[in-house]
Every structure is written in C-alpha cells, then in structure tokens.
Amino acid sequence: MISTTRPLQRLAHRLYRISLPLFALSLLIVIWSAVIYQVGQERTGAVKDAVASSQSLARTLADHTGYILRQADHATQLFKLKYEESGATLRLNEFTRRLGLLDSVLPSKLELPIALVDANGAVIDSVHAYMPEHLAGHAFFKALIANPVDTALVDTPTLDVATKKWTIRLGRRLNDGQGHFAGAIIILVDPTYFVDDYDRLDLDENGALMLVARDNGLTVGRVGDQMVVSDRIDFRMPGPPTHAPDELLITPAIDKTQRIYSYRELPRYPLLAVVGVSRAAALSHFEHRRRVYFGILVGASLLIAIFTFLLNRQSERLRRSIRQAKEAQALLRAAHQGSLDAVLLLKAWRPAPGKPVEDFIFADVNESAAGMLGQPRSELLGQRALRLVPLLRGERFFRRFVLVMETGQPLEDEFELTQQAGGTRWLRHQIVPISDGVAVTSRDISERKHDELEVQGKRSFLQSLIEHLPVLVYVKSARPENFGQMVVWNKAAEQVTGYLADDVIGKTDCAAFPPDFGLHDGQDDLTILAERKVIDHPEKPLRLADGSLRHLHVVSVPVFDERQQIEYILCIAEDISQRRQQEVELRQNQAELAAVTDASPLGLVRLDRQRRCTYVNRTFEAITGLPRAAALGAGWTSALHPDDYPQMHVALERLRHDHAPFQSTLRCLHRDGKLVWVSVKIAPILIDGQIEGYVGSLDDITTLRESEVALLESESRLRTIADTLPAMIAYVDADQIYRFLNIAYEREFDLGGVQVLGRSVVDTIGPVRYRIVLPYIERVLRGETLSFEEEDLKDGLERCMEVIYIPQIGEDNLHVVGFHVMRQDITVQKREKQRLLKLAQVDTLTGLSNRAGFTQKLSDAMHESRQQGRLMAVMYMDIDRFKPVNDTHGHGTGDALLRAFAQRLTHTMRATDFIARLGGDEFTIIMEHINRPHDAAMLAEKIVAAMRQPFDLDGVVVHISASIGLAFYRDEDISPAVLLQRADVLLYQAKQDGRNTYRAGSTVDG
C-alpha cells in the first residue's frame, strides 16, 4: 500500500507544478488581448473626436470669413446706391470717413484697400494704400462690364508679385443715369486678416488654420506663430472608411508637427476654410490612458508571474517548515526549561465558545517560573491560572495578558511588585502573543534597579548643583568613540553664550559652534590628553552670535576613570567681561585725567595734608620753569617770589580753619630769571569734613597785564570803525544791559550813547518789540548764533531788517557773557528777491505755478499737514492723446489746448486748491484740508468728466481726455519726491487701465 501511495503523490505533485504555470500563461494571453483591443477602440474614438473638433473650428473660420466678405459685398452695394443717387459725384474720402457709410457695414478697424474705377478701367480714386493699375484688359473687369445684374463679382484669389501676398478682389458695377456702365467699385480683402486673429478660435499653439482657393490652389494661413503663403500645398480628401468624411490629408507636410485637418466650403465664394489641430495635443488624453493601461497590464503580469513563482516555492518551503517547526519546538522547550528567566505559556480559557476570556490555563512553565509562583511545575500544568495563583488578577497581569492577545502587540515593562510576605521586588516583564494565548517572561531585577535608583539620585543632585552654579560648566567626552562631544551644558552656559543645551549636547565643538567661537578650541583638548594636566586661560575672548565680545576665565580639568584614563574634560568658565571692562575703563580714566591735566592751560598742583607737593602738571612746569621732580615735596614753594611767599603761607593757614578757597594774584620767578604774573586759586580737598589735601591752579596772566594798555587803545580804534559802518551795531551783556552801541544804533532809537548805555533792552526798545525779540535773546544767551529777519514800521513805512545775534563766550570758555547785535535795512533787496522768486515760479504759457513753485508749495503743505494731523491729497495728471493733436494741428494748437486745459481745470477745482504745470502735458494739484478721501475722489471724477467735453481752439475742435493719479498724505516721514512718485505710479495704473479715468491710493500709502 505504501509503495502504491508514494508514486501517486509524486505524480500529483508534478501535475500541480505544470498546471499552475499553464494556467498563468493562459490568463496573461487573455488579459493582453483584451487590453490591446480596448486601446485600439479608444484610439479610433480619439481620432474621430479630433476630426470633429477641427471640423467645428473650420466651420467657425468659414462663418467668420463669409461674414466679412458679405459685409464687403454690402459695402459695394451701399456705395453703388449712394453713387448713383449723387449723380456719380460720391468719392471715397466721404464714403470712408470715420462714423460714415463704410463704418456702418464694416468694422472701423478693418481698413481695406478700395478703388473707384471709371468706365475705361482707370483708377480715379483710392484709399488705404490701394495699388493703382489699369484694369481694362483684365477678365475680371470685362466680366463687370458684361454683367448687367446688380450683384457683386468675387474674383479668383490672385498672388501679388511685388508684395508676395494674395488677395480676394470683390467688385460691383456702377451705372450712370441712363443705366449704362460707368465704372466699378473694387475692394481688396487680404485673407491673412481671417487667419491672423487667434482670439476667434480655440486653437492650440501648434495648430494651423488656412484659406484655400478652390480654382488655383493658392493657400494662406497661420501655422503655429508663422504666416504661410503658398501655391504648392496639395489637399486630399480620402473619405470613409479609412478617414472621416470631412478629414483632409496634406502633402507635403507643412512642418514637422503632425496634425489632423478638416475643411469647410464657403457657399458663395471659391474658398475652403481648413483647420488643423496638433495630433499630439488631440490624442494626449488617449496617450495618457494607453500608458496607464499598459502600465497596469505590465504590473498585473508581473504580479501573476511572481505569484505563480511564489506558489511553486511555497509548497517546497511548507515541507521544510514542518520539519523545522518540530525541531524548533524541541529546542525551544529545552531553552526555556534551562533559562534563568521565568517562562510561562498561557492558553486562553473561555466558559463557552465565542465568550470573552475569563482565565488562562498553564500550558507550560519552566522550573524558574514554578519557583517564582511557589508551586511544583507538575501541579501547575493544565490548571487555571487565576484560581491557582490569585496574584495574577492584578492590573499588571490578567488585563495585560488579554490586551496583548487581542491587539497582537508585544508588551514589555519594568515595575515594582509588593510581596504578600512583606517587602518589594522589581520585575522585568515581557508578554508576547501566541496562538490563542500569551507567552510571559519575567526576571527579578531588584538588585540592579536599586543600584540604578541610587545612581540616578546622586546624578540628579549633581545635575541640580551644576545647573544652579553661577559659572559656566560644560563637560566634553574624551573617549575615542565620541571624542569632543558635549555631555553637560548648564544654565549659566546657555545664558552667557546664547546656545541652548538641546542644540549643544551630543555634538562636537566643530558641529555646535562657528569656527571663531571662543569655546571652540580643539588644541586644548589634545593638550590635556597629551600632558594630563589642568589648563588655565585667564582671559579667553568669546565672540557671540550677535557680534558682541565677552571675556572668560576658563579652567579645563581632565577627569579620569577607574583605569586612570581620561574619560571626560571638565571646563569651568567665569564671565569676567564686566570686571575687565571696569579695569580698562579705570586705566582709560586715569590716562584721560593725566592727558586733560597736562593739556590744561592752567598750572595744577596737588598738596597733601602737610602741604607737600605730590603732583604738578606740564603747564605748571612751563609757567614756573621748575621740573616736576624738583617741585615734589617742599620744592614747589621755590617757584614763588620771596616777597609773595608769606602771603601764600598765611592763606594756607587760613584754609585749615575756614575751608574757604583762596584766590589772589602773585608773582613767580622763572628759572631763567623772568618775572611771571599768575592768578592763583587754592581749595582744600574735604572728605567727611576733614582736609585730606589741597588743589591749586596757576594762570599765567603776564601777557594779559601787558595787553591791558593795548586793549584800551584797541577799544578806541574799534569805536571809530563801528561808528563809520552803515549797519547798527551794539553789545548786550548777559543781564540784557546795553554795554556798547554805535552812532547808527543811536540814530535808530533817537537816543544818545550816554542815555542808552547801562539801560536794559526792554526799556530801550519798548515792551511790544521786546516780546518779539525775547525768544531770540534767550537762544543767543544759550550759545546759539542767530540770523533772522524782522519786520519793522518807521515813519509809516514798512521795513525789513536783517538781524544777527553773535554770542560772546566768557573767559571760562563755558558761559555766554553777552552777545553782539548787528541790524541792517534790507527792504529793497527783500522786495527784489520776492519779485524774482515769483517770476521764477510761474509757468509763462498757462499762468499756473511751474515745477519750482509746486515743489516749494508741496513741501510747505506736507509740513503743515504733519503739524496739524490733517489729510491732504496730490493729483498727478496728463492729457490723453495730446501728442496726436500736437503732431496733426501743430504746436500752436497744442499750446492753445494746454491753455484751455489749464483754464478749465482752474474752473473745476476749489479756490483753495493749488494747481501747477510741471511741463509738457503734465499737471499737478495740491488739495489741503480735505475731510475724507471721498471728497478728493469726487473732484478727480469731476475733472475726468469735464475734460471729455470737446475743446474749440479757434475753429479746430479736438477731443481729449485726462488720466489722474491720486495720492493721499497724513503724518508720514517721507519726502515730497516720494509722495509725487506715488501719484505718478497711480497715474501709470490709470493709463494701463484704458485712460480717461483716475486711480486713487489708500489714505496712507505704504
């Protein structure tokens, strides 16, 4: 029996291995055949749709062409009617004038060449660049003569040799009063007009549209972006069944683009309208679907082949898997029995099929698990777990067993378990789903967990200590596998450097910091590894991300492991930037103080409490001739004149009691024997009311005393010069008392010098004028030089006085002790300047303000708007179509139009608005004190409406319009040029939007 079964099994296995590939091959043949048939059907449909689309476009082109030709026919009929009614006096200039008879039947933009021909075929009138020719011998003209019927004659399209263009010639016979032939009206239509307008046809960029003459085969069209004129293009109409009824084939091809063509005949004219759509564009959706079909087909074929291959291999693997499973089961049982971990295999227990799991049965347990549960393994196998071990009912056991079994996701955690006998222990628990149950592995990790918690507590304390230290603490790894990586970065390091711990920890210096960052110093790390010692940087610069510079005192310390190998590099840094800055400032202040004292014009000396000299400056050395070394101690007294030393001694004794500074004029004997007069001042240095020393100053007044006599003589000369000047000159001291004035000043106030000197300003000029000049007096007494103009009325005449106040600085070079006054009558110069300024700001053509006047007014208006917080507006406008008027009628008419435009603009605006002409046809308007933007917009609309009315300029009537840009301003820090540029941009927008309108900005342009 066994010998018979095995051959049958082998035969069935071989048949299975052969039948499965045969079935897969048959399935692939059927799928590929179906897809290829479907693709062919869809391609035929796509071609038919493309022919229908091109036929629709050809019909549109034919309708448009026929319409224009019919309108041209109507134009010849209308001309014939008016020509014969007028007794053959009608001419083309009247017929083709704007809004005339021709515009009633033809579009105004279609300027067709037209000719009026007499009975002999000679052109007697023409418009729109008609090329004159004698038509007497032409068959077209003879046909018009021989055709008495009132119908238009359309000639076969012809090619003009000179222009390389071909035209459609349309003519109509004209009769005289007796009905005899009197000539003809002929219109030439350029076929390129019909094919040059893409807006009428929904055609792709590679499409083609053409008109073809049926008689001679001439063709004109647009293919892509190029115009085509040819008589060599051959059209064939193959028709069904291989092609659609209206489809055309073109030979030779016009270009490299493949197209699908269709045509439409014009019923009354010998023309065909031909449209071609790009084959690639027309069949693009079909090509996309074909790629999708074949992509899916290839993918499905691969899946079928792979699936067949996998099924064949799966049968082989299944037998091997059965053998391996039996072996693995035996090995697994041996492994978990010998494992130190507790291993339990639990099968789900349900009270009935389909009911929820209520318990688990011990399918297998190893000896470790039996010992952990406290029962022999033989008594556990096959028993219900919850009834035998109540501990498993806890949250971390039964419910988790059910959750893992339902979700199929393993679960692993560590937890602390309280024992019934007292105490706790830590378990590492792992639950893995098995068939209708779970496998549980547990390990006692109490000892390891206690060690980890203890280390974690110490680490937390150390981390908290490091984080709250006021100095920078950072630690880098010195291990070879992660050398230089940052492992510690405390809060102080974050605050000082600006780098957060999350951005630094785990990175090396090169990755965390830029190259010029002060803490990036790999050489220090290598030095520590080599020398194994502490490195101290007393002052290391630190360049922060914002460019600021700080200085740190950094100490790098190696940290050794138990093998005395450097494991970490501990760095402690203190920010010494403030202390260093204070030291630098202190040294700088000392240097500045020494420089100031040495540069002082006074000789300085410092004495201690015993009146011994501790310091003198270089000026003291220069005044006395006594070197600093000789002056120290008691040597400074040798610089005083022997007769004046007792006076100095008495003054110093008095200072010890009353602490009042001593000042006097003494003499010094220079080392070269010269007598030097000095002004001496000595004051005590008081600390807590006690004298700690003295400070004295010496001012060399020898030259001053010698110049007193010369000064008196100089004052006399200055008096003589001041009295001869035509300007009014005076000097007033800090108390506003007159100390000097010349004769011109006395005449101004009708006072003598004796009466004015010593009097105050208010008593001299009166309280009314004093209130006017008081602000200027206060400013000049603060050290400001002033120049201003003062309006004055004397003897009934208005005067303009130019006044100059010049402060006089006192001997201390700090305080103003008075000021000089200069007054001069500039009435004549002021009036002449105003007259010239007014002339320079007026436009001579229109009488409006020019650009200079506008610029000044705009600046003043913006300043007032900022001061008051009021809204203002600026209009920038120009005249639409001004250049054609200027070119057509001449500059005289153009100037007259500018004057009339300015006059109408003046009548349209408010009386308070400022109007200017910038130049050419550009005008501007400044509108101040407007309540809302809508008011200015209404004025702009009013201007646009007013300028639409015609202008009658001495018999010449012109039609123009205006475009306006309207910008608003209120309390912005911008220049007048920026505000005017905003209005100019808005004017450009109005021009772009079709002219004859305005565009306004927001109330605050951004």
PDB file of N, CA, C and O in Angstrom, residues 227-278:
ATOM      1  N   MET A 227       3.219  82.873 -40.494  1.00  0.00           N
ATOM      2  CA  MET A 227       2.302  83.010 -41.606  1.00  0.00           C
ATOM      3  C   MET A 227       2.820  82.191 -42.793  1.00  0.00           C
ATOM      4  O   MET A 227       4.024  82.169 -43.062  1.00  0.00           O
ATOM      5  N   VAL A 228       1.901  81.519 -43.515  1.00  0.00           N
ATOM      6  CA  VAL A 228       2.267  80.677 -44.657  1.00  0.00           C
ATOM      7  C   VAL A 228       1.467  81.139 -45.870  1.00  0.00           C
ATOM      8  O   VAL A 228       0.232  81.257 -45.795  1.00  0.00           O
ATOM      9  N   VAL A 229       2.163  81.452 -46.981  1.00  0.00           N
ATOM     10  CA  VAL A 229       1.518  81.787 -48.265  1.00  0.00           C
ATOM     11  C   VAL A 229       2.161  80.884 -49.321  1.00  0.00           C
ATOM     12  O   VAL A 229       3.378  80.950 -49.526  1.00  0.00           O
ATOM     13  N   SER A 230       1.351  80.024 -49.980  1.00  0.00           N
ATOM     14  CA  SER A 230       1.933  79.038 -50.892  1.00  0.00           C
ATOM     15  C   SER A 230       0.896  78.598 -51.923  1.00  0.00           C
ATOM     16  O   SER A 230      -0.325  78.695 -51.699  1.00  0.00           O
ATOM     17  N   ASP A 231       1.417  78.141 -53.084  1.00  0.00           N
ATOM     18  CA  ASP A 231       0.549  77.531 -54.095  1.00  0.00           C
ATOM     19  C   ASP A 231       0.979  76.092 -54.374  1.00  0.00           C
ATOM     20  O   ASP A 231       0.608  75.502 -55.392  1.00  0.00           O
ATOM     21  N   ARG A 232       1.765  75.522 -53.436  1.00  0.00           N
ATOM     22  CA  ARG A 232       2.308  74.173 -53.640  1.00  0.00           C
ATOM     23  C   ARG A 232       1.761  73.151 -52.641  1.00  0.00           C
ATOM     24  O   ARG A 232       2.258  72.034 -52.559  1.00  0.00           O
ATOM     25  N   ILE A 233       0.808  73.551 -51.849  1.00  0.00           N
ATOM     26  CA  ILE A 233       0.249  72.637 -50.854  1.00  0.00           C
ATOM     27  C   ILE A 233      -0.903  71.872 -51.492  1.00  0.00           C
ATOM     28  O   ILE A 233      -1.819  72.463 -52.080  1.00  0.00           O
ATOM     29  N   ASP A 234      -0.847  70.536 -51.424  1.00  0.00           N
ATOM     30  CA  ASP A 234      -1.843  69.675 -52.061  1.00  0.00           C
ATOM     31  C   ASP A 234      -2.743  69.075 -50.979  1.00  0.00           C
ATOM     32  O   ASP A 234      -2.259  68.489 -50.007  1.00  0.00           O
ATOM     33  N   PHE A 235      -4.057  69.221 -51.142  1.00  0.00           N
ATOM     34  CA  PHE A 235      -5.038  68.695 -50.205  1.00  0.00           C
ATOM     35  C   PHE A 235      -5.756  67.493 -50.837  1.00  0.00           C
ATOM     36  O   PHE A 235      -6.174  67.542 -51.996  1.00  0.00           O
ATOM     37  N   ARG A 236      -5.846  66.406 -50.050  1.00  0.00           N
ATOM     38  CA  ARG A 236      -6.598  65.239 -50.484  1.00  0.00           C
ATOM     39  C   ARG A 236      -7.692  64.937 -49.471  1.00  0.00           C
ATOM     40  O   ARG A 236      -7.516  65.140 -48.282  1.00  0.00           O
ATOM     41  N   MET A 237      -8.827  64.436 -49.977  1.00  0.00           N
ATOM     42  CA  MET A 237      -9.955  64.104 -49.130  1.00  0.00           C
ATOM     43  C   MET A 237     -10.242  62.609 -49.286  1.00  0.00           C
ATOM     44  O   MET A 237     -11.083  62.210 -50.113  1.00  0.00           O
ATOM     45  N   PRO A 238      -9.543  61.729 -48.565  1.00  0.00           N
ATOM     46  CA  PRO A 238      -9.706  60.274 -48.778  1.00  0.00           C
ATOM     47  C   PRO A 238     -11.091  59.768 -48.407  1.00  0.00           C
ATOM     48  O   PRO A 238     -11.624  58.876 -49.045  1.00  0.00           O
ATOM     49  N   GLY A 239     -11.700  60.344 -47.374  1.00  0.00           N
ATOM     50  CA  GLY A 239     -13.053  59.956 -47.007  1.00  0.00           C
ATOM     51  C   GLY A 239     -13.132  58.582 -46.383  1.00  0.00           C
ATOM     52  O   GLY A 239     -12.122  57.908 -46.127  1.00  0.00           O
ATOM     53  N   PRO A 240     -14.374  58.104 -46.107  1.00  0.00           N
ATOM     54  CA  PRO A 240     -14.564  56.781 -45.472  1.00  0.00           C
ATOM     55  C   PRO A 240     -14.086  55.664 -46.410  1.00  0.00           C
ATOM     56  O   PRO A 240     -14.004  55.864 -47.627  1.00  0.00           O
ATOM     57  N   PRO A 241     -13.767  54.457 -45.917  1.00  0.00           N
ATOM     58  CA  PRO A 241     -13.935  54.094 -44.494  1.00  0.00           C
ATOM     59  C   PRO A 241     -12.696  54.368 -43.646  1.00  0.00           C
ATOM     60  O   PRO A 241     -12.729  54.263 -42.441  1.00  0.00           O
ATOM     61  N   THR A 242     -11.551  54.688 -44.304  1.00  0.00           N
ATOM     62  CA  THR A 242     -10.298  54.852 -43.535  1.00  0.00           C
ATOM     63  C   THR A 242     -10.234  56.191 -42.817  1.00  0.00           C
ATOM     64  O   THR A 242      -9.506  56.332 -41.844  1.00  0.00           O
ATOM     65  N   HIS A 243     -10.966  57.200 -43.275  1.00  0.00           N
ATOM     66  CA  HIS A 243     -10.928  58.532 -42.677  1.00  0.00           C
ATOM     67  C   HIS A 243     -12.346  59.073 -42.534  1.00  0.00           C
ATOM     68  O   HIS A 243     -13.279  58.581 -43.191  1.00  0.00           O
ATOM     69  N   ALA A 244     -12.482  60.119 -41.735  1.00  0.00           N
ATOM     70  CA  ALA A 244     -13.772  60.762 -41.521  1.00  0.00           C
ATOM     71  C   ALA A 244     -14.185  61.500 -42.790  1.00  0.00           C
ATOM     72  O   ALA A 244     -13.341  61.867 -43.617  1.00  0.00           O
ATOM     73  N   PRO A 245     -15.488  61.782 -42.973  1.00  0.00           N
ATOM     74  CA  PRO A 245     -15.963  62.420 -44.210  1.00  0.00           C
ATOM     75  C   PRO A 245     -15.318  63.771 -44.482  1.00  0.00           C
ATOM     76  O   PRO A 245     -15.056  64.113 -45.634  1.00  0.00           O
ATOM     77  N   ASP A 246     -15.092  64.599 -43.475  1.00  0.00           N
ATOM     78  CA  ASP A 246     -14.563  65.954 -43.671  1.00  0.00           C
ATOM     79  C   ASP A 246     -13.086  66.054 -43.370  1.00  0.00           C
ATOM     80  O   ASP A 246     -12.556  67.149 -43.185  1.00  0.00           O
ATOM     81  N   GLU A 247     -12.362  64.957 -43.287  1.00  0.00           N
ATOM     82  CA  GLU A 247     -10.937  64.997 -42.954  1.00  0.00           C
ATOM     83  C   GLU A 247     -10.106  65.210 -44.221  1.00  0.00           C
ATOM     84  O   GLU A 247     -10.443  64.708 -45.299  1.00  0.00           O
ATOM     85  N   LEU A 248      -9.028  66.013 -44.074  1.00  0.00           N
ATOM     86  CA  LEU A 248      -8.111  66.309 -45.164  1.00  0.00           C
ATOM     87  C   LEU A 248      -6.751  65.691 -44.865  1.00  0.00           C
ATOM     88  O   LEU A 248      -6.362  65.572 -43.690  1.00  0.00           O
ATOM     89  N   LEU A 249      -6.035  65.362 -45.954  1.00  0.00           N
ATOM     90  CA  LEU A 249      -4.640  64.987 -45.833  1.00  0.00           C
ATOM     91  C   LEU A 249      -3.823  65.963 -46.660  1.00  0.00           C
ATOM     92  O   LEU A 249      -4.194  66.296 -47.794  1.00  0.00           O
ATOM     93  N   ILE A 250      -2.708  66.464 -46.125  1.00  0.00           N
ATOM     94  CA  ILE A 250      -1.872  67.479 -46.783  1.00  0.00           C
ATOM     95  C   ILE A 250      -0.552  66.844 -47.160  1.00  0.00           C
ATOM     96  O   ILE A 250       0.119  66.203 -46.323  1.00  0.00           O
ATOM     97  N   THR A 251      -0.155  67.040 -48.407  1.00  0.00           N
ATOM     98  CA  THR A 251       1.166  66.581 -48.880  1.00  0.00           C
ATOM     99  C   THR A 251       1.778  67.685 -49.721  1.00  0.00           C
ATOM    100  O   THR A 251       1.078  68.278 -50.570  1.00  0.00           O
ATOM    101  N   PRO A 252       3.042  68.035 -49.585  1.00  0.00           N
ATOM    102  CA  PRO A 252       3.888  67.509 -48.490  1.00  0.00           C
ATOM    103  C   PRO A 252       3.525  68.168 -47.160  1.00  0.00           C
ATOM    104  O   PRO A 252       2.806  69.170 -47.142  1.00  0.00           O
ATOM    105  N   ALA A 253       4.043  67.649 -46.034  1.00  0.00           N
ATOM    106  CA  ALA A 253       3.749  68.207 -44.715  1.00  0.00           C
ATOM    107  C   ALA A 253       4.289  69.628 -44.617  1.00  0.00           C
ATOM    108  O   ALA A 253       5.362  69.949 -45.133  1.00  0.00           O
ATOM    109  N   ILE A 254       3.530  70.498 -43.943  1.00  0.00           N
ATOM    110  CA  ILE A 254       3.938  71.913 -43.817  1.00  0.00           C
ATOM    111  C   ILE A 254       5.158  72.032 -42.927  1.00  0.00           C
ATOM    112  O   ILE A 254       6.100  72.772 -43.217  1.00  0.00           O
ATOM    113  N   ASP A 255       5.194  71.329 -41.821  1.00  0.00           N
ATOM    114  CA  ASP A 255       6.343  71.333 -40.920  1.00  0.00           C
ATOM    115  C   ASP A 255       6.429  69.950 -40.271  1.00  0.00           C
ATOM    116  O   ASP A 255       5.791  69.002 -40.726  1.00  0.00           O
ATOM    117  N   LYS A 256       7.192  69.838 -39.208  1.00  0.00           N
ATOM    118  CA  LYS A 256       7.416  68.552 -38.565  1.00  0.00           C
ATOM    119  C   LYS A 256       6.289  68.154 -37.615  1.00  0.00           C
ATOM    120  O   LYS A 256       6.293  67.036 -37.097  1.00  0.00           O
ATOM    121  N   THR A 257       5.342  69.038 -37.379  1.00  0.00           N
ATOM    122  CA  THR A 257       4.247  68.738 -36.461  1.00  0.00           C
ATOM    123  C   THR A 257       3.147  67.975 -37.188  1.00  0.00           C
ATOM    124  O   THR A 257       2.674  68.398 -38.249  1.00  0.00           O
ATOM    125  N   GLN A 258       2.739  66.837 -36.648  1.00  0.00           N
ATOM    126  CA  GLN A 258       1.659  66.050 -37.224  1.00  0.00           C
ATOM    127  C   GLN A 258       0.318  66.607 -36.757  1.00  0.00           C
ATOM    128  O   GLN A 258       0.123  66.872 -35.566  1.00  0.00           O
ATOM    129  N   ARG A 259      -0.621  66.804 -37.704  1.00  0.00           N
ATOM    130  CA  ARG A 259      -1.912  67.406 -37.396  1.00  0.00           C
ATOM    131  C   ARG A 259      -3.044  66.598 -38.030  1.00  0.00           C
ATOM    132  O   ARG A 259      -2.847  65.835 -38.974  1.00  0.00           O
ATOM    133  N   ILE A 260      -4.225  66.831 -37.505  1.00  0.00           N
ATOM    134  CA  ILE A 260      -5.460  66.266 -38.046  1.00  0.00           C
ATOM    135  C   ILE A 260      -6.251  67.424 -38.640  1.00  0.00           C
ATOM    136  O   ILE A 260      -6.639  68.349 -37.911  1.00  0.00           O
ATOM    137  N   TYR A 261      -6.474  67.414 -39.975  1.00  0.00           N
ATOM    138  CA  TYR A 261      -7.080  68.531 -40.691  1.00  0.00           C
ATOM    139  C   TYR A 261      -8.536  68.225 -41.033  1.00  0.00           C
ATOM    140  O   TYR A 261      -8.913  67.065 -41.280  1.00  0.00           O
ATOM    141  N   SER A 262      -9.333  69.303 -41.106  1.00  0.00           N
ATOM    142  CA  SER A 262     -10.708  69.231 -41.589  1.00  0.00           C
ATOM    143  C   SER A 262     -11.009  70.519 -42.340  1.00  0.00           C
ATOM    144  O   SER A 262     -10.311  71.529 -42.154  1.00  0.00           O
ATOM    145  N   TYR A 263     -12.041  70.528 -43.174  1.00  0.00           N
ATOM    146  CA  TYR A 263     -12.315  71.691 -44.026  1.00  0.00           C
ATOM    147  C   TYR A 263     -13.793  72.028 -43.996  1.00  0.00           C
ATOM    148  O   TYR A 263     -14.638  71.250 -43.546  1.00  0.00           O
ATOM    149  N   ARG A 264     -14.066  73.240 -44.534  1.00  0.00           N
ATOM    150  CA  ARG A 264     -15.441  73.719 -44.670  1.00  0.00           C
ATOM    151  C   ARG A 264     -15.492  74.641 -45.877  1.00  0.00           C
ATOM    152  O   ARG A 264     -14.681  75.562 -45.995  1.00  0.00           O
ATOM    153  N   GLU A 265     -16.438  74.399 -46.833  1.00  0.00           N
ATOM    154  CA  GLU A 265     -16.560  75.240 -48.008  1.00  0.00           C
ATOM    155  C   GLU A 265     -17.363  76.500 -47.700  1.00  0.00           C
ATOM    156  O   GLU A 265     -18.293  76.481 -46.890  1.00  0.00           O
ATOM    157  N   LEU A 266     -16.944  77.635 -48.326  1.00  0.00           N
ATOM    158  CA  LEU A 266     -17.708  78.872 -48.251  1.00  0.00           C
ATOM    159  C   LEU A 266     -18.712  78.836 -49.393  1.00  0.00           C
ATOM    160  O   LEU A 266     -18.318  78.787 -50.589  1.00  0.00           O
ATOM    161  N   PRO A 267     -20.012  78.840 -49.148  1.00  0.00           N
ATOM    162  CA  PRO A 267     -21.017  78.572 -50.177  1.00  0.00           C
ATOM    163  C   PRO A 267     -20.945  79.511 -51.390  1.00  0.00           C
ATOM    164  O   PRO A 267     -21.020  79.075 -52.525  1.00  0.00           O
ATOM    165  N   ARG A 268     -20.797  80.783 -51.151  1.00  0.00           N
ATOM    166  CA  ARG A 268     -20.876  81.763 -52.245  1.00  0.00           C
ATOM    167  C   ARG A 268     -19.538  82.166 -52.805  1.00  0.00           C
ATOM    168  O   ARG A 268     -19.461  82.960 -53.740  1.00  0.00           O
ATOM    169  N   TYR A 269     -18.440  81.657 -52.206  1.00  0.00           N
ATOM    170  CA  TYR A 269     -17.124  82.120 -52.609  1.00  0.00           C
ATOM    171  C   TYR A 269     -16.239  80.906 -52.895  1.00  0.00           C
ATOM    172  O   TYR A 269     -16.378  79.857 -52.249  1.00  0.00           O
ATOM    173  N   PRO A 270     -15.290  81.041 -53.833  1.00  0.00           N
ATOM    174  CA  PRO A 270     -14.437  79.895 -54.217  1.00  0.00           C
ATOM    175  C   PRO A 270     -13.331  79.649 -53.207  1.00  0.00           C
ATOM    176  O   PRO A 270     -12.163  79.690 -53.540  1.00  0.00           O
ATOM    177  N   LEU A 271     -13.693  79.430 -51.943  1.00  0.00           N
ATOM    178  CA  LEU A 271     -12.709  79.287 -50.870  1.00  0.00           C
ATOM    179  C   LEU A 271     -13.052  78.080 -50.011  1.00  0.00           C
ATOM    180  O   LEU A 271     -14.234  77.695 -49.882  1.00  0.00           O
ATOM    181  N   LEU A 272     -12.006  77.494 -49.453  1.00  0.00           N
ATOM    182  CA  LEU A 272     -12.149  76.447 -48.445  1.00  0.00           C
ATOM    183  C   LEU A 272     -11.507  76.942 -47.146  1.00  0.00           C
ATOM    184  O   LEU A 272     -10.408  77.494 -47.158  1.00  0.00           O
ATOM    185  N   ALA A 273     -12.188  76.739 -46.013  1.00  0.00           N
ATOM    186  CA  ALA A 273     -11.616  77.024 -44.696  1.00  0.00           C
ATOM    187  C   ALA A 273     -11.064  75.724 -44.133  1.00  0.00           C
ATOM    188  O   ALA A 273     -11.800  74.751 -43.982  1.00  0.00           O
ATOM    189  N   VAL A 274      -9.759  75.692 -43.868  1.00  0.00           N
ATOM    190  CA  VAL A 274      -9.085  74.477 -43.402  1.00  0.00           C
ATOM    191  C   VAL A 274      -8.493  74.744 -42.021  1.00  0.00           C
ATOM    192  O   VAL A 274      -7.819  75.760 -41.811  1.00  0.00           O
ATOM    193  N   VAL A 275      -8.728  73.838 -41.053  1.00  0.00           N
ATOM    194  CA  VAL A 275      -8.187  73.946 -39.697  1.00  0.00           C
ATOM    195  C   VAL A 275      -7.532  72.619 -39.330  1.00  0.00           C
ATOM    196  O   VAL A 275      -8.109  71.547 -39.577  1.00  0.00           O
ATOM    197  N   GLY A 276      -6.319  72.708 -38.780  1.00  0.00           N
ATOM    198  CA  GLY A 276      -5.611  71.515 -38.324  1.00  0.00           C
ATOM    199  C   GLY A 276      -5.267  71.615 -36.855  1.00  0.00           C
ATOM    200  O   GLY A 276      -4.767  72.643 -36.394  1.00  0.00           O
ATOM    201  N   VAL A 277      -5.564  70.572 -36.090  1.00  0.00           N
ATOM    202  CA  VAL A 277      -5.214  70.535 -34.670  1.00  0.00           C
ATOM    203  C   VAL A 277      -4.035  69.590 -34.500  1.00  0.00           C
ATOM    204  O   VAL A 277      -3.890  68.606 -35.226  1.00  0.00           O
ATOM    205  N   SER A 278      -3.160  69.922 -33.542  1.00  0.00           N
ATOM    206  CA  SER A 278      -1.982  69.099 -33.295  1.00  0.00           C
ATOM    207  C   SER A 278      -2.393  67.692 -32.874  1.00  0.00           C
ATOM    208  O   SER A 278      -3.222  67.517 -31.966  1.00  0.00           O
TER     209      SER A 278
END
